[in-house]
mmCIF file of C-alpha atoms in Angstrom:
data_model
loop_
_atom_site.group_PDB
_atom_site.id
_atom_site.type_symbol
_atom_site.label_atom_id
_atom_site.label_comp_id
_atom_site.label_asym_id
_atom_site.label_seq_id
_atom_site.Cartn_x
_atom_site.Cartn_y
_atom_site.Cartn_z
ATOM 1 C CA MET A 1 100.920 56.593 92.568
ATOM 2 C CA ASP A 2 101.480 58.798 95.525
ATOM 3 C CA PRO A 3 104.606 57.459 97.435
ATOM 4 C CA GLU A 4 102.775 57.916 100.780
ATOM 5 C CA ILE A 5 100.040 55.681 99.738
ATOM 6 C CA VAL A 6 102.507 52.976 98.590
ATOM 7 C CA ALA A 7 104.458 53.324 101.652
ATOM 8 C CA SER A 8 101.351 53.048 103.766
ATOM 9 C CA PHE A 9 100.229 49.961 101.562
ATOM 10 C CA LEU A 10 103.562 48.316 102.190
ATOM 11 C CA SER A 11 103.476 49.055 105.894
ATOM 12 C CA GLU A 12 100.092 47.296 106.031
ATOM 13 C CA GLN A 13 101.236 44.397 104.000
ATOM 14 C CA ARG A 14 104.290 43.908 106.381
ATOM 15 C CA GLU A 15 102.001 43.820 109.421
ATOM 16 C CA ASN A 16 99.789 41.194 107.884
ATOM 17 C CA ALA A 17 102.820 39.074 106.805
ATOM 18 C CA PRO A 18 103.917 36.055 108.711
ATOM 19 C CA GLU A 19 106.475 37.091 111.417
ATOM 20 C CA ASP A 20 109.406 35.225 109.729
ATOM 21 C CA LEU A 21 108.718 37.025 106.506
ATOM 22 C CA GLN A 22 108.485 40.538 107.841
ATOM 23 C CA GLN A 23 112.150 41.050 107.371
ATOM 24 C CA SER A 24 111.547 40.704 103.638
ATOM 25 C CA PHE A 25 109.190 43.315 103.745
ATOM 26 C CA LEU A 26 111.733 45.764 105.303
ATOM 27 C CA SER A 27 114.140 45.083 102.302
ATOM 28 C CA ILE A 28 111.196 45.529 99.916
ATOM 29 C CA GLU A 29 110.453 48.947 101.574
ATOM 30 C CA ASP A 30 114.031 49.921 101.670
ATOM 31 C CA TYR A 31 114.846 49.005 97.970
ATOM 32 C CA TRP A 32 111.669 50.779 96.748
ATOM 33 C CA ASP A 33 112.568 53.921 98.725
ATOM 34 C CA ARG A 34 116.020 53.758 97.164
ATOM 35 C CA LYS A 35 114.722 52.945 93.791
ATOM 36 C CA LEU A 36 117.064 49.925 93.650
ATOM 37 C CA TRP A 37 114.892 48.263 90.919
ATOM 38 C CA HIS A 38 117.085 45.137 90.311
ATOM 39 C CA GLN A 39 117.420 44.309 94.041
ATOM 40 C CA LEU A 40 113.726 45.066 94.622
ATOM 41 C CA THR A 41 112.846 42.571 91.853
ATOM 42 C CA ASP A 42 115.014 39.693 93.213
ATOM 43 C CA VAL A 43 113.670 40.102 96.711
ATOM 44 C CA LEU A 44 110.088 40.060 95.366
ATOM 45 C CA VAL A 45 110.687 37.022 93.165
ATOM 46 C CA ASP A 46 112.149 35.350 96.354
ATOM 47 C CA TYR A 47 109.089 36.363 98.434
ATOM 48 C CA PHE A 48 106.458 35.253 95.881
ATOM 49 C CA ASN A 49 108.311 31.898 95.588
ATOM 50 C CA THR A 50 107.557 31.467 99.460
ATOM 51 C CA PRO A 51 104.429 29.350 99.867
ATOM 52 C CA ALA A 52 103.345 31.579 103.053
ATOM 53 C CA SER A 53 103.139 34.520 100.537
ATOM 54 C CA ALA A 54 100.329 33.204 98.644
ATOM 55 C CA SER A 55 97.561 35.489 100.027
ATOM 56 C CA GLN A 56 99.672 38.630 99.465
ATOM 57 C CA ARG A 57 100.627 37.961 95.810
ATOM 58 C CA LEU A 58 97.637 39.485 94.010
ATOM 59 C CA PRO A 59 97.440 42.743 96.261
ATOM 60 C CA LEU A 60 101.126 43.211 95.965
ATOM 61 C CA PHE A 61 101.101 42.766 92.289
ATOM 62 C CA ARG A 62 98.134 45.041 91.549
ATOM 63 C CA ARG A 63 98.792 47.843 94.041
ATOM 64 C CA PHE A 64 102.573 47.842 94.217
ATOM 65 C CA ILE A 65 104.437 46.086 91.345
ATOM 66 C CA LEU A 66 102.371 47.607 88.705
ATOM 67 C CA THR A 67 103.437 50.994 89.773
ATOM 68 C CA PHE A 68 107.050 50.521 88.626
ATOM 69 C CA SER A 69 106.581 47.530 86.214
ATOM 70 C CA GLU A 70 108.334 49.549 83.437
ATOM 71 C CA LYS A 71 111.577 49.944 85.322
ATOM 72 C CA ILE A 72 112.192 46.373 85.971
ATOM 73 C CA ASN A 73 113.245 43.208 83.813
ATOM 74 C CA GLN A 74 110.051 42.287 81.927
ATOM 75 C CA LEU A 75 110.755 38.642 82.051
ATOM 76 C CA LYS A 76 110.843 38.667 85.988
ATOM 77 C CA PHE A 77 107.832 40.894 85.881
ATOM 78 C CA VAL A 78 105.983 38.261 83.992
ATOM 79 C CA SER A 79 107.291 35.714 86.406
ATOM 80 C CA LEU A 80 105.866 37.678 89.218
ATOM 81 C CA GLY A 81 102.608 37.905 87.390
ATOM 82 C CA LEU A 82 102.415 34.372 86.952
ATOM 83 C CA LEU A 83 102.999 33.589 90.470
ATOM 84 C CA ALA A 84 100.316 36.099 91.500
ATOM 85 C CA ALA A 85 97.912 34.530 88.951
ATOM 86 C CA THR A 86 97.879 31.316 90.922
ATOM 87 C CA GLN A 87 95.835 32.981 93.546
ATOM 88 C CA CYS A 88 92.975 34.038 91.283
ATOM 89 C CA SER A 89 89.652 32.411 92.164
ATOM 90 C CA ASP A 90 89.166 30.386 89.014
ATOM 91 C CA ASP A 91 90.523 29.885 85.512
ATOM 92 C CA GLN A 92 88.275 32.689 84.032
ATOM 93 C CA GLU A 93 89.689 35.340 86.355
ATOM 94 C CA ARG A 94 93.084 33.909 85.859
ATOM 95 C CA LEU A 95 92.625 34.330 81.886
ATOM 96 C CA SER A 96 91.562 37.824 82.357
ATOM 97 C CA PHE A 97 94.486 38.660 84.575
ATOM 98 C CA LEU A 98 96.980 37.026 82.215
ATOM 99 C CA THR A 99 95.412 38.600 79.053
ATOM 100 C CA ASP A 100 96.051 42.122 80.593
ATOM 101 C CA LEU A 101 99.605 40.994 81.739
ATOM 102 C CA THR A 102 100.337 39.677 78.116
ATOM 103 C CA ALA A 103 99.102 43.105 76.531
ATOM 104 C CA LYS A 104 101.197 45.062 78.977
ATOM 105 C CA VAL A 105 104.576 43.333 77.801
ATOM 106 C CA ASN A 106 103.663 43.167 74.111
ATOM 107 C CA LYS A 107 106.502 45.545 72.869
ATOM 108 C CA PRO A 108 109.479 45.265 70.566
ATOM 109 C CA ALA A 109 111.916 45.346 73.516
ATOM 110 C CA SER A 110 110.147 42.610 75.503
ATOM 111 C CA GLN A 111 109.044 39.930 73.024
ATOM 112 C CA ASP A 112 110.545 37.206 75.256
ATOM 113 C CA ALA A 113 108.343 38.273 78.133
ATOM 114 C CA TYR A 114 105.283 38.719 75.794
ATOM 115 C CA VAL A 115 105.821 35.028 74.641
ATOM 116 C CA TYR A 116 106.134 33.873 78.259
ATOM 117 C CA ALA A 117 102.901 35.441 79.193
ATOM 118 C CA LEU A 118 101.191 34.449 76.081
ATOM 119 C CA VAL A 119 102.120 30.706 76.598
ATOM 120 C CA ALA A 120 100.719 30.926 80.097
ATOM 121 C CA ALA A 121 97.402 32.427 78.903
ATOM 122 C CA SER A 122 97.192 29.500 76.369
ATOM 123 C CA ASP A 123 97.743 26.900 79.094
ATOM 124 C CA VAL A 124 94.578 28.394 80.816
ATOM 125 C CA LYS A 125 92.682 28.331 77.603
ATOM 126 C CA LEU A 126 93.568 24.664 77.363
ATOM 127 C CA ARG A 127 91.976 24.090 80.781
ATOM 128 C CA LEU A 128 88.884 25.988 79.550
ATOM 129 C CA GLN A 129 88.587 23.698 76.524
ATOM 130 C CA ASP A 130 89.324 26.629 74.177
ATOM 131 C CA LEU A 131 91.632 24.549 72.029
ATOM 132 C CA ALA A 132 91.556 26.828 68.782
ATOM 133 C CA GLY A 133 92.334 29.974 71.025
ATOM 134 C CA ALA A 134 95.146 27.960 72.538
ATOM 135 C CA ARG A 135 96.436 26.866 69.348
ATOM 136 C CA LYS A 136 96.468 30.453 67.819
ATOM 137 C CA ASP A 137 98.394 31.842 70.807
ATOM 138 C CA LEU A 138 100.907 28.890 70.723
ATOM 139 C CA ASP A 139 101.486 29.558 66.896
ATOM 140 C CA THR A 140 102.063 33.057 67.553
ATOM 141 C CA ALA A 141 104.610 32.319 70.310
ATOM 142 C CA GLU A 142 106.395 29.699 68.141
ATOM 143 C CA SER A 143 106.936 32.153 65.262
ATOM 144 C CA ILE A 144 108.464 34.697 67.693
ATOM 145 C CA LEU A 145 110.635 31.949 69.358
ATOM 146 C CA ASP A 146 111.953 30.952 65.917
ATOM 147 C CA SER A 147 113.015 34.519 65.341
ATOM 148 C CA PHE A 148 115.261 34.779 68.453
ATOM 149 C CA ASP A 149 118.974 33.908 68.376
ATOM 150 C CA SER A 150 118.658 33.069 72.067
ATOM 151 C CA VAL A 151 116.061 33.168 74.777
ATOM 152 C CA GLU A 152 115.902 32.027 78.512
ATOM 153 C CA THR A 153 115.500 28.339 78.918
ATOM 154 C CA GLU A 154 112.405 28.958 81.109
ATOM 155 C CA VAL A 155 110.649 30.504 78.128
ATOM 156 C CA HIS A 156 111.220 27.526 75.896
ATOM 157 C CA ALA A 157 110.317 25.129 78.633
ATOM 158 C CA THR A 158 107.045 26.772 79.232
ATOM 159 C CA PHE A 159 106.212 26.728 75.551
ATOM 160 C CA TYR A 160 107.245 22.989 74.980
ATOM 161 C CA ARG A 161 105.111 21.967 78.096
ATOM 162 C CA THR A 162 102.051 23.782 77.053
ATOM 163 C CA ASN A 163 102.532 22.712 73.317
ATOM 164 C CA ALA A 164 102.833 19.118 74.595
ATOM 165 C CA SER A 165 99.551 19.440 76.637
ATOM 166 C CA TYR A 166 97.826 20.804 73.662
ATOM 167 C CA TYR A 167 98.759 17.854 71.409
ATOM 168 C CA GLN A 168 97.867 15.437 74.219
ATOM 169 C CA ALA A 169 94.450 17.030 74.264
ATOM 170 C CA LYS A 170 94.021 16.679 70.519
ATOM 171 C CA ALA A 171 95.335 12.935 70.654
ATOM 172 C CA GLU A 172 98.238 13.754 68.286
ATOM 173 C CA PHE A 173 100.672 11.347 69.922
ATOM 174 C CA GLY A 174 103.581 12.013 67.829
ATOM 175 C CA SER A 175 103.780 15.707 68.139
ATOM 176 C CA TYR A 176 103.056 15.205 71.943
ATOM 177 C CA TYR A 177 106.003 12.777 72.234
ATOM 178 C CA ARG A 178 108.561 15.367 70.512
ATOM 179 C CA ASN A 179 107.372 18.379 72.564
ATOM 180 C CA ALA A 180 107.272 16.516 75.814
ATOM 181 C CA LEU A 181 110.859 15.390 75.167
ATOM 182 C CA LEU A 182 112.033 19.000 74.403
ATOM 183 C CA TYR A 183 110.304 20.143 77.536
ATOM 184 C CA LEU A 184 112.274 17.738 79.571
ATOM 185 C CA ALA A 185 115.456 18.735 77.710
ATOM 186 C CA CYS A 186 114.870 22.321 79.066
ATOM 187 C CA ILE A 187 114.448 21.630 82.562
ATOM 188 C CA ASP A 188 116.322 20.074 85.676
ATOM 189 C CA LEU A 189 114.718 16.642 86.262
ATOM 190 C CA ALA A 190 115.534 17.121 89.895
ATOM 191 C CA SER A 191 112.833 19.902 89.983
ATOM 192 C CA LEU A 192 110.060 17.404 89.166
ATOM 193 C CA THR A 193 108.393 15.458 92.022
ATOM 194 C CA LEU A 194 108.564 11.709 91.643
ATOM 195 C CA GLU A 195 104.912 11.609 91.121
ATOM 196 C CA ASP A 196 105.224 14.175 88.197
ATOM 197 C CA ALA A 197 108.303 12.364 86.756
ATOM 198 C CA ARG A 198 106.392 8.990 86.752
ATOM 199 C CA SER A 199 103.391 10.644 85.134
ATOM 200 C CA ARG A 200 105.304 12.184 82.303
ATOM 201 C CA ALA A 201 107.331 9.006 81.887
ATOM 202 C CA TYR A 202 103.964 7.039 81.691
ATOM 203 C CA ASP A 203 102.400 9.306 79.143
ATOM 204 C CA LEU A 204 105.570 9.461 76.898
ATOM 205 C CA SER A 205 105.751 5.662 76.909
ATOM 206 C CA ILE A 206 102.032 5.369 75.957
ATOM 207 C CA ALA A 207 102.603 8.085 73.125
ATOM 208 C CA ALA A 208 105.688 6.298 71.791
ATOM 209 C CA LEU A 209 103.808 2.958 71.470
ATOM 210 C CA ILE A 210 100.607 4.213 69.903
ATOM 211 C CA SER A 211 101.969 6.886 67.629
ATOM 212 C CA ASP A 212 101.922 5.963 63.982
ATOM 213 C CA SER A 213 104.939 8.148 63.168
ATOM 214 C CA ILE A 214 107.353 6.865 65.914
ATOM 215 C CA TYR A 215 109.311 3.635 65.443
ATOM 216 C CA ASN A 216 112.438 4.607 67.267
ATOM 217 C CA PHE A 217 112.389 5.142 70.986
ATOM 218 C CA GLY A 218 116.010 5.609 71.470
ATOM 219 C CA GLU A 219 115.854 9.151 72.930
ATOM 220 C CA LEU A 220 113.238 7.955 75.362
ATOM 221 C CA LEU A 221 114.935 4.621 76.336
ATOM 222 C CA LEU A 222 118.141 6.547 77.170
ATOM 223 C CA HIS A 223 116.432 9.290 79.201
ATOM 224 C CA PRO A 224 116.847 9.009 83.020
ATOM 225 C CA ILE A 225 113.089 9.854 83.524
ATOM 226 C CA LEU A 226 112.184 6.349 82.236
ATOM 227 C CA ASP A 227 113.721 5.136 85.691
ATOM 228 C CA SER A 228 110.807 6.452 87.512
ATOM 229 C CA LEU A 229 108.780 3.542 86.004
ATOM 230 C CA ASN A 230 110.955 1.006 87.946
ATOM 231 C CA THR A 231 108.131 0.009 90.103
ATOM 232 C CA PRO A 232 105.987 -3.104 90.558
ATOM 233 C CA GLU A 233 102.968 -1.050 89.080
ATOM 234 C CA HIS A 234 104.718 0.423 86.059
ATOM 235 C CA SER A 235 107.735 -1.716 85.116
ATOM 236 C CA TRP A 236 105.799 -3.636 82.752
ATOM 237 C CA LEU A 237 105.361 -0.527 80.516
ATOM 238 C CA ARG A 238 109.103 0.057 80.532
ATOM 239 C CA ASP A 239 109.750 -3.580 79.617
ATOM 240 C CA LEU A 240 107.291 -3.351 76.848
ATOM 241 C CA LEU A 241 109.108 -0.358 75.281
ATOM 242 C CA PHE A 242 112.433 -2.212 75.404
ATOM 243 C CA ALA A 243 110.687 -5.311 73.862
ATOM 244 C CA PHE A 244 109.349 -3.108 70.871
ATOM 245 C CA ASN A 245 112.807 -1.644 70.473
ATOM 246 C CA ARG A 246 114.454 -4.952 69.847
ATOM 247 C CA GLY A 247 111.514 -6.611 68.078
ATOM 248 C CA ASP A 248 111.150 -9.198 70.866
ATOM 249 C CA LEU A 249 107.818 -10.998 69.983
ATOM 250 C CA ASN A 250 108.208 -13.483 73.011
ATOM 251 C CA ALA A 251 108.647 -10.715 75.350
ATOM 252 C CA TYR A 252 105.636 -9.054 73.784
ATOM 253 C CA ASN A 253 103.347 -12.065 74.331
ATOM 254 C CA VAL A 254 104.474 -12.255 77.924
ATOM 255 C CA LEU A 255 103.716 -8.557 78.492
ATOM 256 C CA GLU A 256 100.567 -8.562 76.505
ATOM 257 C CA ASN A 257 98.173 -9.331 79.396
ATOM 258 C CA ASN A 258 99.215 -5.876 80.980
ATOM 259 C CA ILE A 259 97.970 -3.834 78.124
ATOM 260 C CA SER A 260 94.339 -3.817 79.345
ATOM 261 C CA LYS A 261 95.893 -1.702 82.375
ATOM 262 C CA ALA A 262 96.231 1.289 79.954
ATOM 263 C CA PRO A 263 93.070 2.181 78.102
ATOM 264 C CA LEU A 264 94.928 3.928 75.245
ATOM 265 C CA LEU A 265 96.990 0.787 74.595
ATOM 266 C CA ASP A 266 93.972 -1.525 74.765
ATOM 267 C CA GLU A 267 92.003 0.587 72.112
ATOM 268 C CA HIS A 268 95.294 0.218 69.917
ATOM 269 C CA LYS A 269 95.817 -3.364 70.560
ATOM 270 C CA THR A 270 95.677 -4.220 66.794
ATOM 271 C CA PHE A 271 97.952 -1.447 65.771
ATOM 272 C CA LEU A 272 100.431 -2.534 68.471
ATOM 273 C CA TRP A 273 100.667 -5.987 66.893
ATOM 274 C CA GLN A 274 101.337 -4.336 63.606
ATOM 275 C CA LYS A 275 104.007 -2.295 65.136
ATOM 276 C CA ILE A 276 105.759 -5.094 66.912
ATOM 277 C CA SER A 277 105.751 -7.109 63.691
ATOM 278 C CA LEU A 278 107.540 -4.181 61.928
ATOM 279 C CA ALA A 279 110.055 -4.100 64.773
ATOM 280 C CA ALA A 280 110.572 -7.811 64.575
ATOM 281 C CA LEU A 281 111.136 -7.422 60.852
ATOM 282 C CA THR A 282 113.728 -4.746 61.217
ATOM 283 C CA GLU A 283 115.564 -6.740 63.985
ATOM 284 C CA ALA A 284 115.584 -9.738 61.818
ATOM 285 C CA VAL A 285 117.332 -7.885 58.922
ATOM 286 C CA PHE A 286 119.549 -5.997 61.282
ATOM 287 C CA ARG A 287 120.890 -9.483 62.851
ATOM 288 C CA ARG A 288 121.983 -10.587 59.353
ATOM 289 C CA PRO A 289 125.231 -9.586 57.672
ATOM 290 C CA PRO A 290 124.964 -7.143 54.860
ATOM 291 C CA HIS A 291 125.662 -9.824 52.271
ATOM 292 C CA ASP A 292 122.972 -12.059 53.512
ATOM 293 C CA ARG A 293 119.897 -9.807 53.447
ATOM 294 C CA ALA A 294 117.870 -11.255 50.725
ATOM 295 C CA MET A 295 115.123 -12.991 52.796
ATOM 296 C CA THR A 296 112.352 -15.133 51.410
ATOM 297 C CA PHE A 297 108.793 -14.506 52.438
ATOM 298 C CA GLN A 298 108.826 -17.905 54.128
ATOM 299 C CA THR A 299 111.903 -16.688 56.278
ATOM 300 C CA ILE A 300 110.337 -13.426 57.221
ATOM 301 C CA SER A 301 107.083 -15.147 58.149
ATOM 302 C CA GLN A 302 108.982 -17.410 60.501
ATOM 303 C CA GLU A 303 110.842 -14.439 62.069
ATOM 304 C CA THR A 304 107.804 -12.188 62.547
ATOM 305 C CA LYS A 305 105.087 -14.706 62.975
ATOM 306 C CA VAL A 306 103.104 -12.975 60.225
ATOM 307 C CA GLN A 307 100.960 -15.032 57.836
ATOM 308 C CA PRO A 308 102.730 -15.755 54.599
ATOM 309 C CA HIS A 309 100.066 -13.862 52.517
ATOM 310 C CA GLU A 310 100.587 -10.683 54.744
ATOM 311 C CA ILE A 311 104.530 -10.607 54.161
ATOM 312 C CA GLU A 312 104.529 -8.452 51.195
ATOM 313 C CA ILE A 313 102.243 -5.820 52.889
ATOM 314 C CA LEU A 314 104.500 -5.912 55.849
ATOM 315 C CA ILE A 315 107.627 -5.284 53.798
ATOM 316 C CA MET A 316 105.976 -2.548 51.845
ATOM 317 C CA LYS A 317 104.858 -0.783 55.012
ATOM 318 C CA ALA A 318 108.359 -1.013 56.463
ATOM 319 C CA LEU A 319 109.817 0.426 53.290
ATOM 320 C CA SER A 320 107.209 3.347 53.042
ATOM 321 C CA LEU A 321 107.978 4.344 56.645
ATOM 322 C CA GLY A 322 111.737 4.441 55.913
ATOM 323 C CA LEU A 323 112.546 1.689 58.389
ATOM 324 C CA LEU A 324 114.026 -0.233 55.480
ATOM 325 C CA LYS A 325 115.447 0.260 52.083
ATOM 326 C CA GLY A 326 115.446 -2.261 49.217
ATOM 327 C CA SER A 327 113.261 -4.067 46.810
ATOM 328 C CA ILE A 328 110.725 -6.896 46.490
ATOM 329 C CA ASP A 329 110.783 -9.816 44.026
ATOM 330 C CA GLN A 330 107.074 -10.689 43.908
ATOM 331 C CA VAL A 331 107.653 -13.739 41.626
ATOM 332 C CA ALA A 332 110.399 -15.258 43.729
ATOM 333 C CA GLU A 333 108.935 -13.892 46.911
ATOM 334 C CA VAL A 334 112.140 -12.615 48.160
ATOM 335 C CA ALA A 335 112.871 -9.203 49.772
ATOM 336 C CA ARG A 336 116.420 -7.788 49.075
ATOM 337 C CA ILE A 337 117.180 -5.410 51.895
ATOM 338 C CA ASN A 338 120.292 -2.984 51.793
ATOM 339 C CA TRP A 339 119.640 -0.539 54.631
ATOM 340 C CA VAL A 340 117.914 -0.802 58.063
ATOM 341 C CA GLN A 341 117.046 2.279 60.075
ATOM 342 C CA PRO A 342 119.565 2.804 62.933
ATOM 343 C CA LYS A 343 118.370 2.504 66.550
ATOM 344 C CA VAL A 344 119.451 2.323 70.200
ATOM 345 C CA LEU A 345 120.896 -1.083 71.082
ATOM 346 C CA ASP A 346 120.485 -3.040 74.494
ATOM 347 C CA MET A 347 123.309 -5.303 75.654
ATOM 348 C CA LYS A 348 122.235 -8.341 73.889
ATOM 349 C CA GLN A 349 122.003 -6.638 70.485
ATOM 350 C CA ILE A 350 125.522 -5.080 71.200
ATOM 351 C CA ASP A 351 126.883 -8.608 71.947
ATOM 352 C CA ASN A 352 125.380 -9.766 68.421
ATOM 353 C CA MET A 353 127.224 -6.875 66.772
ATOM 354 C CA ARG A 354 130.360 -7.943 68.635
ATOM 355 C CA LEU A 355 129.981 -11.589 67.340
ATOM 356 C CA ARG A 356 129.338 -10.226 63.703
ATOM 357 C CA LEU A 357 132.619 -8.126 63.921
ATOM 358 C CA LYS A 358 134.477 -11.194 65.060
ATOM 359 C CA ASP A 359 133.051 -13.181 62.083
ATOM 360 C CA TRP A 360 133.972 -10.271 59.740
ATOM 361 C CA ASP A 361 137.584 -10.204 61.171
ATOM 362 C CA SER A 362 137.858 -13.775 60.693
ATOM 363 C CA SER A 363 136.419 -13.685 57.180
ATOM 364 C CA VAL A 364 139.070 -10.857 56.231
ATOM 365 C CA ASN A 365 141.910 -12.985 57.566
ATOM 366 C CA GLN A 366 140.761 -16.008 55.579
ATOM 367 C CA LEU A 367 140.683 -13.882 52.404
ATOM 368 C CA GLY A 368 144.120 -12.500 53.118
ATOM 369 C CA ASN A 369 145.568 -15.913 53.602
ATOM 370 C CA TRP A 370 143.842 -17.145 50.303
ATOM 371 C CA ILE A 371 145.102 -14.116 48.397
ATOM 372 C CA GLU A 372 148.591 -14.765 49.648
ATOM 373 C CA GLY A 373 148.452 -18.506 48.851
ATOM 374 C CA VAL A 374 146.973 -18.067 45.289
ATOM 375 C CA GLY A 375 149.312 -15.185 44.463
ATOM 376 C CA LYS A 376 152.574 -16.917 45.553
ATOM 377 C CA ASP A 377 155.486 -15.108 43.844
ATOM 378 C CA VAL A 378 153.204 -12.411 42.390
ATOM 379 C CA TRP A 379 152.034 -11.302 45.894
ATOM 380 C CA ALA A 380 154.228 -8.457 47.178
ATOM 381 C CA ALA A 381 154.530 -8.470 50.861
#
């Protein structure tokens, strides 16, 4: 483009800009005139991130930034494009804009920028209910990401956020849970508003509870985002997660009345009872010392509040899910458990472990004294 046309355009945009932002335009004009592309890019990113610049983003991108797009960092170029896309009139226009942007950076040297733009386009497709198109783009992005040795955290964060949104739309709760946690691992939690943090904590908690593939909530229970549920309105959900983690049937019965507040939980009420029963079983096994894990069906029924005729199915379910390892004696109605899946412990469970260690220490001392007494002269000190 003719430099005079560009200069005239920038002068016009400077006059239309808010007074407190006109100094930024002077810097933009100066860096462009001197061809200082790195400095120009940084000033533009700062300017686009200013809320007052909203109305000027699309014109600046289309009539100015595109004229030197090949000369700047392609990831920052896409970032500017994404900020400009927020000013499109609707999602159809936004998708068209992002499709063009994606094609422009689809080059061997800028595959990270290509993934960044492609994922942004798939996010718009999700809002337009084009789930198949979004999945195709996300699969392409994932295959490229897997080939990288390293990539900017922002690119990974955008991918995991959009991937989680896809799985949430498809009601695939286990996949949503894993991708949502990966997204949170890629960002600074301080960048989330309290409302957004609470919404994500709420959705993660619901997914953890109703997923048929998640029986260990340790990563979520230890995550600081769960603190956003410490409100009178949402604290019951946080308490419910901890009740499931420790297999606490009494706490579940107290909190059960709150389940109707969450439609998804209410729909899966029968499954939730089965899941808390499995949690109660694993907790009952965990509390026992390793040498005392041959449990009768009657004992398990008392511990889990499950009917005696359903105990064998409960144990088989726990074995098939990998929550326990062991065997079942159907004739004697005894389950012999030799391993239980590790999990995050609360303070009460840690105290129970402390007591078990004390018992073990006492048993070892008694055994040592017995050996010393029986061995007498044979015993070598």
